Structures are given as C-alpha cells and as structure tokens.
Short mmCIF file of C-alpha atoms and ligand atoms in Angstrom, two decimals:
data_model
loop_
_atom_site.label_atom_id
_atom_site.label_comp_id
_atom_site.label_asym_id
_atom_site.label_seq_id
_atom_site.Cartn_x
_atom_site.Cartn_y
_atom_site.Cartn_z
CA UNK A 1 -21.56 25.25 21.70
CA UNK A 2 -22.42 21.84 23.14
CA UNK A 3 -25.07 21.26 20.46
CA UNK A 4 -22.62 22.06 17.66
CA UNK A 5 -20.08 19.62 19.11
CA UNK A 6 -22.54 16.74 19.16
CA UNK A 7 -23.63 17.57 15.65
CA UNK A 8 -20.01 17.36 14.45
CA UNK A 9 -19.54 13.95 16.01
CA UNK A 10 -22.65 12.35 14.57
CA UNK A 11 -21.83 13.59 11.05
CA UNK A 12 -19.56 11.61 8.72
CA UNK A 13 -17.15 13.75 6.72
CA UNK A 14 -16.65 12.67 3.12
CA UNK A 15 -13.06 12.39 1.89
CA UNK A 16 -12.37 13.64 -1.65
CA UNK A 17 -8.86 12.69 -2.70
CA UNK A 18 -7.15 14.70 -5.42
CA UNK A 19 -3.69 13.08 -5.35
CA UNK A 20 -4.09 11.99 -8.96
CA UNK A 21 -5.16 15.47 -10.12
CA UNK A 22 -3.89 18.36 -7.95
CA UNK A 23 -1.25 16.02 -6.49
CA UNK A 24 0.00 15.30 -9.98
CA UNK A 25 0.31 19.06 -10.55
CA UNK A 26 3.17 19.01 -8.00
CA UNK A 27 6.17 20.36 -9.92
CA UNK A 28 8.14 17.44 -11.34
CA UNK A 29 5.49 14.76 -10.89
CA UNK A 30 3.90 12.83 -13.71
CA UNK A 31 2.51 9.43 -12.78
CA UNK A 32 2.51 6.81 -15.54
CA UNK A 33 -0.81 5.01 -16.11
CA UNK A 34 0.13 1.86 -14.17
CA UNK A 35 1.13 3.98 -11.14
CA UNK A 36 -2.19 5.88 -11.34
CA UNK A 37 -4.09 2.62 -11.38
CA UNK A 38 -2.19 1.29 -8.37
CA UNK A 39 -2.69 4.54 -6.47
CA UNK A 40 -6.43 4.51 -7.27
CA UNK A 41 -6.74 0.92 -6.00
CA UNK A 42 -4.87 1.86 -2.83
CA UNK A 43 -7.12 4.91 -2.26
CA UNK A 44 -10.13 2.65 -2.66
CA UNK A 45 -8.67 0.18 -0.13
CA UNK A 46 -8.07 3.13 2.20
CA UNK A 47 -11.75 4.02 1.90
CA UNK A 48 -11.77 7.46 0.26
CA UNK A 49 -15.25 8.47 -0.90
CA UNK A 50 -14.23 10.22 -4.10
CA UNK A 51 -11.09 9.90 -6.24
CA UNK A 52 -10.43 12.86 -8.53
CA UNK A 53 -8.65 10.82 -11.20
CA UNK A 54 -7.54 13.59 -13.55
CA UNK A 55 -8.31 16.37 -15.99
CA UNK A 56 -9.36 14.49 -19.17
CA UNK A 57 -9.30 17.44 -21.58
CA UNK A 58 -5.73 18.34 -20.59
CA UNK A 59 -3.95 15.45 -22.37
CA UNK A 60 -4.73 12.07 -23.91
CA UNK A 61 -2.80 10.44 -21.05
CA UNK A 62 -5.11 12.11 -18.50
CA UNK A 63 -8.17 11.05 -20.48
CA UNK A 64 -6.98 7.42 -20.66
CA UNK A 65 -6.15 7.37 -16.94
CA UNK A 66 -9.61 8.59 -15.88
CA UNK A 67 -11.26 6.13 -18.29
CA UNK A 68 -9.17 3.16 -17.07
CA UNK A 69 -9.75 4.05 -13.41
CA UNK A 70 -13.49 4.41 -14.04
CA UNK A 71 -13.48 0.86 -15.41
CA UNK A 72 -11.94 -0.66 -12.28
CA UNK A 73 -15.28 -0.94 -10.50
CA UNK A 74 -13.96 0.61 -7.28
CA UNK A 75 -16.19 1.53 -4.35
CA UNK A 76 -14.84 5.10 -4.42
CA UNK A 77 -16.68 7.41 -6.83
CA UNK A 78 -14.53 8.60 -9.73
CA UNK A 79 -14.46 12.31 -10.50
CA UNK A 80 -13.04 14.11 -13.57
CA UNK A 81 -12.05 17.78 -13.62
CA UNK A 82 -13.27 20.12 -16.39
CA UNK A 83 -13.06 23.85 -17.01
CA UNK A 84 -16.42 25.62 -17.28
CA UNK A 85 -16.34 24.88 -21.00
CA UNK A 86 -18.74 22.56 -22.85
CA UNK A 87 -15.95 20.80 -24.82
CA UNK A 88 -14.10 19.95 -21.59
CA UNK A 89 -17.29 18.59 -20.04
CA UNK A 90 -18.05 16.43 -23.07
CA UNK A 91 -14.56 14.94 -23.04
CA UNK A 92 -14.94 14.22 -19.31
CA UNK A 93 -18.28 12.49 -19.97
CA UNK A 94 -16.59 10.08 -22.40
CA UNK A 95 -14.48 8.66 -19.55
CA UNK A 96 -17.61 7.17 -17.92
CA UNK A 97 -16.68 8.73 -14.60
CA UNK A 98 -19.31 9.21 -11.87
CA UNK A 99 -18.86 12.91 -11.25
CA UNK A 100 -17.71 15.98 -13.17
CA UNK A 101 -16.02 18.78 -11.26
CA UNK A 102 -16.38 22.09 -13.13
CA UNK A 103 -14.40 25.15 -12.13
CA UNK A 104 -14.07 28.82 -13.11
CA UNK A 105 -12.19 31.69 -11.48
CA UNK A 106 -14.43 34.08 -9.55
CA UNK A 107 -11.98 36.52 -7.90
CA UNK A 108 -11.46 39.94 -9.46
CA UNK A 109 -7.78 39.35 -10.22
CA UNK A 110 -8.33 35.96 -11.86
CA UNK A 111 -11.41 37.04 -13.86
CA UNK A 112 -9.57 40.08 -15.22
CA UNK A 113 -6.39 38.26 -16.14
CA UNK A 114 -7.53 34.80 -17.13
CA UNK A 115 -11.22 34.46 -18.00
CA UNK A 116 -12.05 37.76 -19.61
CA UNK A 117 -15.84 37.25 -19.26
CA UNK A 118 -18.39 39.32 -17.38
CA UNK A 119 -19.55 38.09 -13.98
CA UNK A 120 -23.08 37.64 -15.33
CA UNK A 121 -21.76 35.52 -18.20
CA UNK A 122 -19.82 33.33 -15.75
CA UNK A 123 -22.97 32.72 -13.68
CA UNK A 124 -24.98 31.94 -16.81
CA UNK A 125 -22.33 29.44 -18.04
CA UNK A 126 -22.22 27.82 -14.60
CA UNK A 127 -26.00 27.33 -14.57
CA UNK A 128 -26.07 25.94 -18.12
CA UNK A 129 -23.23 23.48 -17.65
CA UNK A 130 -24.53 22.27 -14.27
CA UNK A 131 -27.89 21.51 -15.92
CA UNK A 132 -26.13 19.89 -18.88
CA UNK A 133 -24.08 17.60 -16.63
CA UNK A 134 -27.11 16.68 -14.51
CA UNK A 135 -29.25 16.01 -17.59
CA UNK A 136 -26.61 13.54 -18.77
CA UNK A 137 -26.83 11.56 -15.57
CA UNK A 138 -23.54 12.59 -13.93
CA UNK A 139 -23.02 13.99 -10.48
CA UNK A 140 -21.82 17.60 -10.57
CA UNK A 141 -19.43 19.56 -8.35
CA UNK A 142 -18.92 23.28 -8.89
CA UNK A 143 -15.79 25.18 -7.78
CA UNK A 144 -15.55 28.95 -7.65
CA UNK A 145 -11.79 29.11 -8.11
CA UNK A 146 -9.96 31.52 -5.79
CA UNK A 147 -13.11 31.59 -3.61
CA UNK A 148 -11.22 32.95 -0.59
CA UNK A 149 -10.25 36.08 -2.58
CA UNK A 150 -13.71 36.47 -4.16
CA UNK A 151 -16.14 39.17 -3.02
CA UNK A 152 -18.54 37.40 -0.68
CA UNK A 153 -21.74 38.67 -2.32
CA UNK A 154 -20.67 37.39 -5.73
CA UNK A 155 -19.57 34.09 -4.22
CA UNK A 156 -22.94 33.60 -2.55
CA UNK A 157 -24.73 34.51 -5.77
CA UNK A 158 -22.87 32.04 -7.98
CA UNK A 159 -23.11 29.17 -5.48
CA UNK A 160 -26.86 29.84 -5.06
CA UNK A 161 -27.29 29.85 -8.83
CA UNK A 162 -25.67 26.41 -9.26
CA UNK A 163 -27.58 25.09 -6.25
CA UNK A 164 -30.81 26.10 -7.97
CA UNK A 165 -29.54 24.48 -11.19
CA UNK A 166 -29.25 21.15 -9.34
CA UNK A 167 -25.52 20.91 -8.45
CA UNK A 168 -24.75 18.03 -6.05
CA UNK A 169 -21.98 19.73 -4.10
CA UNK A 170 -20.12 23.03 -4.19
CA UNK A 171 -16.40 23.35 -3.53
CA UNK A 172 -14.72 26.33 -1.85
CA UNK A 173 -11.09 26.47 -2.98
CA UNK A 174 -8.45 28.46 -1.15
CA UNK A 175 -6.54 28.41 -4.42
CA UNK A 176 -3.49 30.43 -3.37
CA UNK A 177 -3.48 29.35 0.28
CA UNK A 178 -4.15 32.78 1.81
CA UNK A 179 -6.99 31.85 4.15
CA UNK A 180 -6.44 31.56 7.87
CA UNK A 181 -8.38 29.21 10.18
CA UNK A 182 -10.52 32.08 11.54
CA UNK A 183 -11.32 33.45 8.08
CA UNK A 184 -12.09 29.99 6.75
CA UNK A 185 -14.42 29.35 9.68
CA UNK A 186 -16.31 32.58 9.05
CA UNK A 187 -16.53 32.03 5.29
CA UNK A 188 -17.88 28.49 5.55
CA UNK A 189 -20.25 29.54 8.33
CA UNK A 190 -21.64 32.27 6.09
CA UNK A 191 -22.02 29.97 3.07
CA UNK A 192 -23.53 27.27 5.25
CA UNK A 193 -26.24 29.70 6.36
CA UNK A 194 -26.93 30.65 2.76
CA UNK A 195 -26.95 27.25 1.00
CA UNK A 196 -28.59 23.84 1.43
CA UNK A 197 -26.24 21.93 -0.86
CA UNK A 198 -23.27 20.04 0.70
CA UNK A 199 -20.07 22.09 0.99
CA UNK A 200 -16.57 20.87 0.13
CA UNK A 201 -13.28 22.70 0.75
CA UNK A 202 -9.96 22.62 -1.08
CA UNK A 203 -7.06 24.25 0.78
CA UNK A 204 -3.57 24.99 -0.48
CA UNK A 205 -0.60 25.10 1.84
CA UNK A 206 1.27 28.26 0.85
CA UNK A 207 1.44 29.43 4.48
CA UNK A 208 1.42 25.96 6.02
CA UNK A 209 -2.25 26.37 6.98
CA UNK A 210 -3.94 23.93 4.60
CA UNK A 211 -4.68 21.33 7.28
CA UNK A 212 -5.74 23.92 9.88
CA UNK A 213 -8.01 25.66 7.35
CA UNK A 214 -9.59 22.35 6.32
CA UNK A 215 -10.20 21.50 9.95
CA UNK A 216 -11.75 24.94 10.57
CA UNK A 217 -14.04 24.46 7.58
CA UNK A 218 -15.31 21.18 9.04
CA UNK A 219 -15.92 22.88 12.38
CA UNK A 220 -17.91 25.53 10.52
CA UNK A 221 -20.12 22.95 8.80
CA UNK A 222 -18.30 21.68 5.67
CA UNK A 223 -19.41 18.20 4.61
CA UNK A 224 -16.47 17.10 2.49
CA UNK A 225 -12.73 17.83 2.37
CA UNK A 226 -10.37 17.74 -0.59
CA UNK A 227 -7.02 16.31 0.37
CA UNK A 228 -3.97 14.62 -1.13
CA UNK A 229 -1.76 11.82 0.13
CA UNK A 230 1.42 13.29 1.64
CA UNK A 231 -0.02 16.78 0.99
CA UNK A 232 1.15 16.76 -2.63
CA UNK A 233 -0.17 19.45 -4.95
CA UNK A 234 0.54 22.72 -6.72
CA UNK A 235 3.34 24.81 -5.17
CA UNK A 236 3.40 24.06 -1.41
CA UNK A 237 0.73 21.40 -1.90
CA UNK A 238 -2.74 20.68 -0.56
CA UNK A 239 -4.04 19.62 2.84
CA UNK A 240 -2.58 16.23 3.74
CA UNK A 241 -5.11 13.40 3.82
CA UNK A 242 -3.31 11.67 6.69
CA UNK A 243 -3.27 14.73 8.94
CA UNK A 244 -6.81 15.89 8.24
CA UNK A 245 -8.25 12.40 8.74
CA UNK A 246 -6.39 11.79 12.00
CA UNK A 247 -7.34 15.21 13.42
CA UNK A 248 -10.97 14.36 12.66
CA UNK A 249 -10.79 10.79 14.02
CA UNK A 250 -8.48 11.13 16.97
CA UNK A 251 -8.97 14.66 18.23
CA UNK A 252 -12.49 15.58 17.14
CA UNK A 253 -14.06 12.11 17.22
CA UNK A 254 -15.59 12.84 13.81
CA UNK A 255 -16.02 9.82 11.56
CA UNK A 256 -14.92 9.28 7.96
CA UNK A 257 -14.87 6.10 5.89
CA UNK A 258 -11.07 5.95 6.04
CA UNK A 259 -9.48 2.73 7.30
CA UNK A 260 -6.74 4.55 9.13
CA UNK A 261 -4.56 1.46 9.52
CA UNK A 262 -3.65 1.82 5.81
CA UNK A 263 -2.44 5.42 6.08
CA UNK A 264 1.28 4.67 6.33
CA UNK A 265 1.09 2.01 3.60
CA UNK A 266 -0.66 4.53 1.30
CA UNK A 267 1.79 7.30 2.11
CA UNK A 268 4.76 5.00 1.36
CA UNK A 269 3.27 3.93 -1.98
CA UNK A 270 2.78 7.55 -3.07
CA UNK A 271 6.24 8.41 -1.75
CA UNK A 272 7.76 5.71 -3.97
CA UNK A 273 5.73 6.57 -7.06
CA UNK A 274 6.14 10.35 -6.76
CA UNK A 275 9.79 10.27 -5.74
CA UNK A 276 8.95 12.89 -3.08
CA UNK A 277 10.22 11.63 0.23
CA UNK A 278 8.50 12.79 3.40
CA UNK A 279 10.77 14.45 5.98
CA UNK A 280 11.15 12.18 9.04
CA UNK A 281 9.28 14.74 11.14
CA UNK A 282 6.10 14.56 9.01
CA UNK A 283 3.10 14.11 11.33
CA UNK A 284 1.35 10.71 11.36
CA UNK A 285 3.36 8.98 8.61
CA UNK A 286 6.94 10.33 9.01
CA UNK A 287 9.74 8.02 10.12
CA UNK A 288 9.94 9.86 13.47
CA UNK A 289 6.20 10.25 14.11
CA UNK A 290 6.34 7.64 16.86
CA UNK A 291 10.10 7.63 17.59
CA UNK A 292 11.54 8.60 20.93
CA UNK A 293 15.13 9.59 21.53
CA UNK A 294 16.79 8.28 24.65
CA UNK A 295 16.37 10.23 27.87
CA UNK A 296 13.34 11.39 29.79
CA UNK A 297 10.92 10.90 26.87
CA UNK A 298 11.99 7.38 26.03
CA UNK A 299 11.98 6.43 29.71
CA UNK A 300 8.44 7.81 30.10
CA UNK A 301 7.15 6.11 26.97
CA UNK A 302 8.60 2.79 28.09
CA UNK A 303 6.52 2.96 31.23
CA UNK A 304 3.36 4.50 29.66
CA UNK A 305 3.11 5.46 25.98
CA UNK A 306 0.78 8.40 26.62
CA UNK A 307 3.40 10.19 28.73
CA UNK A 308 5.09 11.64 25.64
CA UNK A 309 2.66 10.77 22.86
CA UNK A 310 -0.78 12.30 22.25
CA UNK A 311 -2.42 9.14 23.62
CA UNK A 312 -5.46 9.50 21.35
CA UNK A 313 -3.42 8.14 18.47
CA UNK A 314 -1.27 5.00 18.47
CA UNK A 315 1.15 3.80 15.79
CA UNK A 316 -1.09 0.77 15.20
CA UNK A 317 -4.06 3.04 14.37
CA UNK A 318 -2.22 4.38 11.32
CA UNK A 319 -0.14 1.31 10.42
CA UNK A 320 3.07 2.71 11.91
CA UNK A 321 5.59 1.39 14.45
CA UNK A 322 6.84 2.90 17.68
CA UNK A 323 10.63 3.11 17.84
CA UNK A 324 12.87 3.99 20.70
CA UNK A 325 16.02 5.61 19.36
CA UNK A 326 18.87 4.68 21.62
CA UNK A 327 21.62 7.27 21.28
CA UNK A 328 25.12 7.12 22.70
CA UNK A 329 23.77 8.54 25.96
CA UNK A 330 21.46 5.58 26.42
CA UNK A 331 21.32 4.24 29.91
CA UNK A 332 21.99 0.59 30.77
CA UNK A 333 18.49 0.15 32.14
CA UNK A 334 16.98 1.46 28.94
CA UNK A 335 18.94 -1.01 26.83
CA UNK A 336 18.12 -3.78 29.30
CA UNK A 337 14.40 -2.95 29.08
CA UNK A 338 14.44 -2.93 25.28
CA UNK A 339 16.05 -6.38 25.34
CA UNK A 340 13.60 -7.69 27.97
CA UNK A 341 10.68 -6.46 25.83
CA UNK A 342 12.15 -8.45 22.94
CA UNK A 343 12.32 -11.53 25.20
CA UNK A 344 16.04 -11.49 26.10
CA UNK A 345 17.31 -11.63 29.66
CA UNK A 346 21.02 -10.89 29.46
CA UNK A 347 23.72 -11.32 32.09
CA UNK A 348 25.86 -8.36 33.21
CA UNK A 349 28.98 -9.10 31.07
CA UNK A 350 26.82 -9.48 27.94
CA UNK A 351 24.91 -6.31 28.77
CA UNK A 352 28.23 -4.49 29.15
CA UNK A 353 29.31 -5.65 25.71
CA UNK A 354 26.00 -4.55 24.17
CA UNK A 355 26.13 -1.12 25.86
CA UNK A 356 29.72 -0.68 24.68
CA UNK A 357 28.79 -1.53 21.08
CA UNK A 358 25.78 0.83 21.13
CA UNK A 359 27.97 3.67 22.39
CA UNK A 360 30.64 2.90 19.80
CA UNK A 361 28.04 3.17 17.02
CA UNK A 362 26.49 6.27 18.62
CA UNK A 363 29.91 7.93 18.76
CA UNK A 364 30.12 7.59 15.00
CA UNK A 365 27.03 9.81 14.86
CA UNK A 366 24.65 6.98 13.88
CA UNK A 367 21.11 6.63 15.11
CA UNK A 368 20.49 3.36 16.96
CA UNK A 369 16.92 2.21 17.35
CA UNK A 370 15.43 -0.42 19.65
CA UNK A 371 15.37 -2.85 16.72
CA UNK A 372 19.08 -2.18 16.15
CA UNK A 373 19.82 -2.91 19.81
CA UNK A 374 18.08 -6.27 19.60
CA UNK A 375 20.05 -7.17 16.46
CA UNK A 376 23.34 -6.07 18.03
CA UNK A 377 22.53 -8.16 21.09
CA UNK A 378 21.61 -11.21 19.03
CA UNK A 379 24.89 -11.01 17.13
CA UNK A 380 26.95 -10.54 20.30
CA UNK A 381 25.12 -13.31 22.14
CA UNK A 382 25.57 -15.61 19.15
CA UNK A 383 29.32 -14.96 18.88
CA UNK A 384 31.74 -17.54 20.11
CA UNK A 385 33.89 -16.62 23.09
CA UNK A 386 37.30 -15.12 22.36
CA UNK A 387 38.95 -18.45 23.16
CA UNK A 388 36.66 -20.35 20.84
CA UNK A 389 37.21 -18.03 17.88
CA UNK A 390 39.79 -19.17 15.33
CA UNK A 391 39.85 -15.80 13.58
CA UNK A 392 40.17 -12.45 15.31
CA UNK A 393 40.24 -9.50 12.89
CA UNK A 394 42.83 -6.84 13.74
CA UNK A 395 42.51 -4.45 10.84
CA UNK A 396 40.61 -4.25 7.59
CA UNK A 397 41.46 -1.79 4.84
CA UNK A 398 39.09 -1.62 1.91
CA UNK A 399 39.84 0.46 -1.15
CA UNK A 400 37.22 1.21 -3.75
CA UNK A 401 36.17 3.98 -6.09
CA UNK A 402 35.68 5.04 -9.65
CA UNK A 403 38.28 3.29 -11.90
CA UNK A 404 39.81 1.49 -8.90
CA UNK A 405 39.59 -2.27 -8.57
CA UNK A 406 37.97 -2.93 -5.19
CA UNK A 407 40.68 -4.36 -2.96
CA UNK A 408 40.63 -5.61 0.63
CA UNK A 409 43.64 -6.06 2.90
CA UNK A 410 42.95 -7.86 6.17
CA UNK A 411 45.20 -8.42 9.15
CA UNK A 412 44.03 -11.05 11.58
CA UNK A 413 45.07 -13.55 14.19
CA UNK A 414 44.29 -17.01 12.88
CA UNK A 415 44.66 -19.74 15.50
CA UNK A 416 47.04 -17.46 17.40
CA UNK A 417 49.16 -16.66 14.38
CA UNK A 418 49.33 -13.19 12.72
CA UNK A 419 48.30 -13.27 9.07
CA UNK A 420 47.79 -10.69 6.34
CA UNK A 421 45.77 -11.38 3.20
CA UNK A 422 44.51 -9.35 0.34
CA UNK A 423 41.99 -9.93 -2.41
CA UNK A 424 40.25 -8.10 -5.19
CA UNK A 425 36.55 -8.37 -6.01
CA UNK A 426 33.73 -6.99 -8.08
CA UNK A 427 32.86 -4.66 -5.24
CA UNK A 428 34.24 -3.83 -1.77
CA UNK A 429 32.07 -6.45 -0.04
CA UNK A 430 33.11 -9.15 -2.50
CA UNK A 431 36.81 -8.26 -2.06
CA UNK A 432 36.50 -8.33 1.73
CA UNK A 433 34.73 -11.68 1.77
CA UNK A 434 37.38 -13.21 -0.53
CA UNK A 435 40.17 -11.93 1.72
CA UNK A 436 38.52 -13.50 4.79
CA UNK A 437 38.09 -16.81 2.92
CA UNK A 438 41.76 -16.67 2.03
CA UNK A 439 42.69 -16.38 5.72
CA UNK A 440 41.42 -19.87 6.40
CA UNK A 441 42.44 -21.26 3.02
CA UNK A 442 39.66 -23.78 2.70
CA UNK A 443 37.18 -24.87 0.03
CA UNK A 444 34.57 -22.92 1.92
CA UNK A 445 31.86 -21.44 -0.27
CA UNK A 446 29.45 -18.63 0.50
CA UNK A 447 26.07 -20.03 -0.47
CA UNK A 448 23.89 -17.20 0.74
CA UNK A 449 24.44 -13.52 1.36
CA UNK A 450 21.65 -11.18 2.37
CA UNK A 451 21.90 -7.56 3.40
CA UNK A 452 19.20 -5.40 4.94
CA UNK A 453 18.86 -2.04 6.63
CA UNK A 454 17.27 -2.64 10.04
CA UNK A 455 15.44 0.66 9.92
CA UNK A 456 15.08 3.23 7.15
CA UNK A 457 17.42 6.10 6.30
CA UNK A 458 20.93 6.35 4.92
CA UNK A 459 22.40 6.13 8.42
CA UNK A 460 20.56 2.92 9.22
CA UNK A 461 22.45 -0.04 10.62
CA UNK A 462 23.16 -2.72 8.04
CA UNK A 463 22.39 -6.29 8.94
CA UNK A 464 24.14 -8.99 6.94
CA UNK A 465 23.29 -12.68 6.93
CA UNK A 466 25.85 -15.08 5.47
CA UNK A 467 25.73 -18.84 4.98
CA UNK A 468 29.05 -20.60 4.43
CA UNK A 469 29.39 -24.20 3.39
CA UNK A 470 32.27 -26.65 3.56
CA UNK A 471 32.11 -30.37 2.86
CA UNK A 472 28.35 -30.51 3.19
CA UNK A 473 28.22 -28.55 6.47
CA UNK A 474 26.75 -25.09 6.45
CA UNK A 475 26.63 -22.30 9.02
CA UNK A 476 24.64 -19.10 8.95
CA UNK A 477 25.79 -16.06 10.90
CA UNK A 478 25.00 -12.42 11.16
CA UNK A 479 26.93 -9.16 11.29
CA UNK A 480 25.51 -5.81 12.18
CA UNK A 481 26.95 -2.31 12.08
CA UNK A 482 26.85 1.13 10.52
CA UNK A 483 29.31 0.19 7.77
CA UNK A 484 28.06 -2.40 5.27
CA UNK A 485 31.53 -3.71 4.41
CA UNK A 486 32.49 -4.19 8.07
CA UNK A 487 29.12 -5.77 8.86
CA UNK A 488 29.74 -8.19 5.96
CA UNK A 489 33.23 -9.04 7.23
CA UNK A 490 31.82 -9.64 10.74
CA UNK A 491 29.10 -11.90 9.36
CA UNK A 492 31.57 -13.98 7.32
CA UNK A 493 34.07 -14.17 10.19
CA UNK A 494 31.32 -15.28 12.60
CA UNK A 495 30.23 -18.01 10.19
CA UNK A 496 33.79 -19.14 9.52
CA UNK A 497 34.54 -19.32 13.26
CA UNK A 498 31.59 -21.68 13.69
CA UNK A 499 32.78 -23.73 10.77
CA UNK A 500 36.33 -24.06 12.14
CA UNK A 501 35.03 -24.96 15.60
CA UNK A 502 32.93 -27.71 14.00
CA UNK A 503 35.97 -28.92 12.06
CA UNK A 504 38.02 -29.11 15.29
CA UNK A 505 35.27 -30.89 17.20
CA UNK A 506 35.01 -33.48 14.46
CA UNK A 507 38.74 -34.23 14.54
CA UNK A 508 38.87 -34.46 18.37
O1 KIV B 601 -6.73 25.15 -6.28
C1 KIV B 601 -7.76 25.18 -6.96
O2 KIV B 601 -8.50 26.16 -7.00
C2 KIV B 601 -8.08 23.98 -7.74
C3 KIV B 601 -9.42 23.97 -8.42
C4 KIV B 601 -9.40 23.27 -9.71
C5 KIV B 601 -10.43 23.41 -7.47
O3 KIV B 601 -7.33 23.05 -7.76
ZN1 ZN B 602 -5.84 23.20 -6.13
#
C-alpha cells in the first residue's frame, strides 16, 4: 500500500483535453474557428499535454480547425480523431497534427448494431492502421470504444495486438458512463498487469461518476486522463479537467503539467464561448466554490480559512476569489471585520448605517458579498450629512416597458422645499437622471456614467459612477444598490449634492 502511494506521487499524469472534440459534441455547441483557436491557445497556456482538436473527416470545418491549430506551434501536442478507417486516417494526416486517435467499438452491442464486422476483422484492421500511422511518422492512440462493456478477454486481446503493432498509448473509454470507481479500478489494474504501453482513460458522466472513475483509474495505474473544461461532452459530459486536476494536485499530491492558477480563467472562457453557464455550486470554478454565507462558517473562515474550506486548496491556487456572503442575518462584528480587512475603521453611527443598508438589501432577497459591503460603506461614508445635502429624494416612480416611453417622476426636498419633477428618456436610467437634473435646474451636464455589477449573477448589486460638470467644475460620485435605476439616481443625487455645496461655498 505504502509503495503504491509513493509511486503515484512520483509519477506525472498526462492531461489529454478533448474540449474541442468530445466537448464540442455537447448538444447545441458548435465552436466557430476563431473560438477554437482561442480555446486551443488557452489550453496551451494552462499546460495541457495533448489537445484533441477535432475529428477532421467529419466536416470541412473540423478539418480546417485541426489544421489551423496544428500550425499554431503550441507546446501541447495536437491530436486528431479518426474512425478505424483508412480514409479517415489519411484525412487526419493532412492536418499535420502530431497524433492520430483511432477508435472502433468493441462491445457486443455496439459491434452488432454499428460496425457489422467480425471481432477478428476488427483486430486485423486495428493492427494494420496502427502500423500505417506509425510508418507515416505520427503518434498513435487506440481506443476500444465502449471498453467498460466489452468482454475482458477480447479487450485484452485487442489492446495487446495494437501494443505489438507499435501503438504509443491505448485509451479505455467508459463510453456510456456505466463504470463505477471500484469497477474502473479493477479494470485498469487488470489491463495494467497485461500491457506495457501507457494507459489513458476517457470517462463519461451519465451517473455523475466521471471524475471519480478517472481518479480511480489513476490510482490503479493509468498514465493519462481525458478530460474537458467544465466537463462538457456528449450527453451528461466528460470528466471535468478542473476537478480531476485539483483532486490529483491537492488531495493526492500527484503532479501534472497544469498551471492551476489559470483554471478559473479557462473555465470562464469556455463558459462564454459555449454559452453553457456553470451552476454556482460547481466545484473549483463555480461562483460559490469559495463563498461563505454569514453565520458560523463565515465567522470561522474569517479567523482561519481552513476551518470551513478543505485547506489543501485555496482560491489563489485556481485563480478564484474567496467571498463572504453577508446575508440579512449578518452580525455587526462580521460587517466590521470585513470593513477592517478592506482598510476601513468606521465609527459606531456609520457602522449602524451600513448594517441597516445591508439588512435592507438582504430583506429584498438579494445576496450581499463582502465586496458589496465595502462598496456600500464607501458610498455611505462619502455621502454628505443630511444637513449638507441640498437634495433629499422622497419618492421615485419609474415607468418603462414595451411600447411605453420611459418616464421618471421624482418627489424630493430641494433646499427644504418640496418639489416634483418628471422627465422622459431613452431608457429608465436616462429618464431618471434627467428628472434629477431638472430638480436643480442648472446647466449641469453628466460627462461620465459607468455601471458595473460588483459580483456576478443577476441579483448582483449594481454600482454606478457618475461625473457631473457645471461651469468647469466636476464631481464624481457613486451609488450602489440592488436596483440599477435607483443606484443611478443615488449616484447622480450624490454628485449633484457635492456640486451644490461647492456652489454655496463659492458664494459665501
Ligand atoms: O466516448 C467515447 O467512447 C469516445 C471515443 C471516441 C473515445 O469519445
Ligand atoms: Zn466520449
């Protein structure tokens, strides 16, 4: 047992990424060429050993993509997929890739219904094409498709035959995702004892076991793993690159060439290009992977991160960020600590105002993160006192919709006097800003307007920066809140209050 453990740790596991091939077989995904090139460059930056760039005989687009990627001169080796058919292999060779991955079904059900060849014929074809590929100077990988449902004796026979024919690596696909970690361990153990050639595994996630099965295969002696970014792939997908790599690095202490600090960046790129958004709870790269809700967990993490995190993995290791989500039940000391960590020491009345605002936002069912708290505090601390403010908004009604001209009606106290104004605009924010400008009736111009979500998600807090200018003087102010129109109004009102105070001071 001890010996096996040491052996695992000294061995480097090779990472074979098939995002651009099996990942592209995800229903609904078709990456255009420029996306494929950007993904390939990112995979190379991440440090994957092999990029399976496509299936050149499938379409001209696939052929062009593999050819263009092969020309990039990346450090990762470029692999092309081909059926166990000479024409497919010849097309793949024309892409100038480094490796050709040939595959043929070997399970009873797939042979009977798809290949319609005898088992002997399949072995003969596998030997001939392996030799053909090797004789043409390419590396060769052989996959016995549906290996986990193939009779073990036949599986051993075909893998041995291609090994003798000079194959560089054999792949063991769990094509329909029916393996379990124990079965996978036994299967790879048996093949390992029978073969000298390096072993690769390719696990599908039909039962949610793709990562566990891949991990088991490594424990049993596999040398390479086939994975996809974000676990994309046919049906329920393939084993996720991020999860497999971090299990190996952080839990097993097994090395790969992956620069783990680029994992989140890579996941986000593929998320954008594929249009498949990862649920926030996705391990390693999900929005919540290092988020802590208020309460015992957040309190613990604030004092020592390993209290409620695995400890062996940090957000920095994977290019992520730790976030403390401050809900409406957040304690004062938690908010105070978040502010102190951001460099703000606040007095009691200011802290009260911040806590009140956080609870108000939390009551609306919004998620408030530590970054949000800092922004809220900065806005509140930057606000003028009630006495110093020329404008105090009472009510704001904004009407917008399909075939409705966006209109804002604002009731406010302006220098102690009640006023009501209304304005129309190209959108609700524009209408609201015009109505606020009308309250003060000046030549004030908005010279800059910038809106951002502080953290991701549709319930994120909006942060609005506004610069207003009047007679050569300009003021920038911020508004923050769950509603973008109200945050915009707050930002404009804050800026205008500064401007009016400056006007007054000048005339005094
Ligand atoms: O799932 C599978 O069997 C495959 C092969 C082409 C390796 O994707
Ligand atoms: Zn597959």
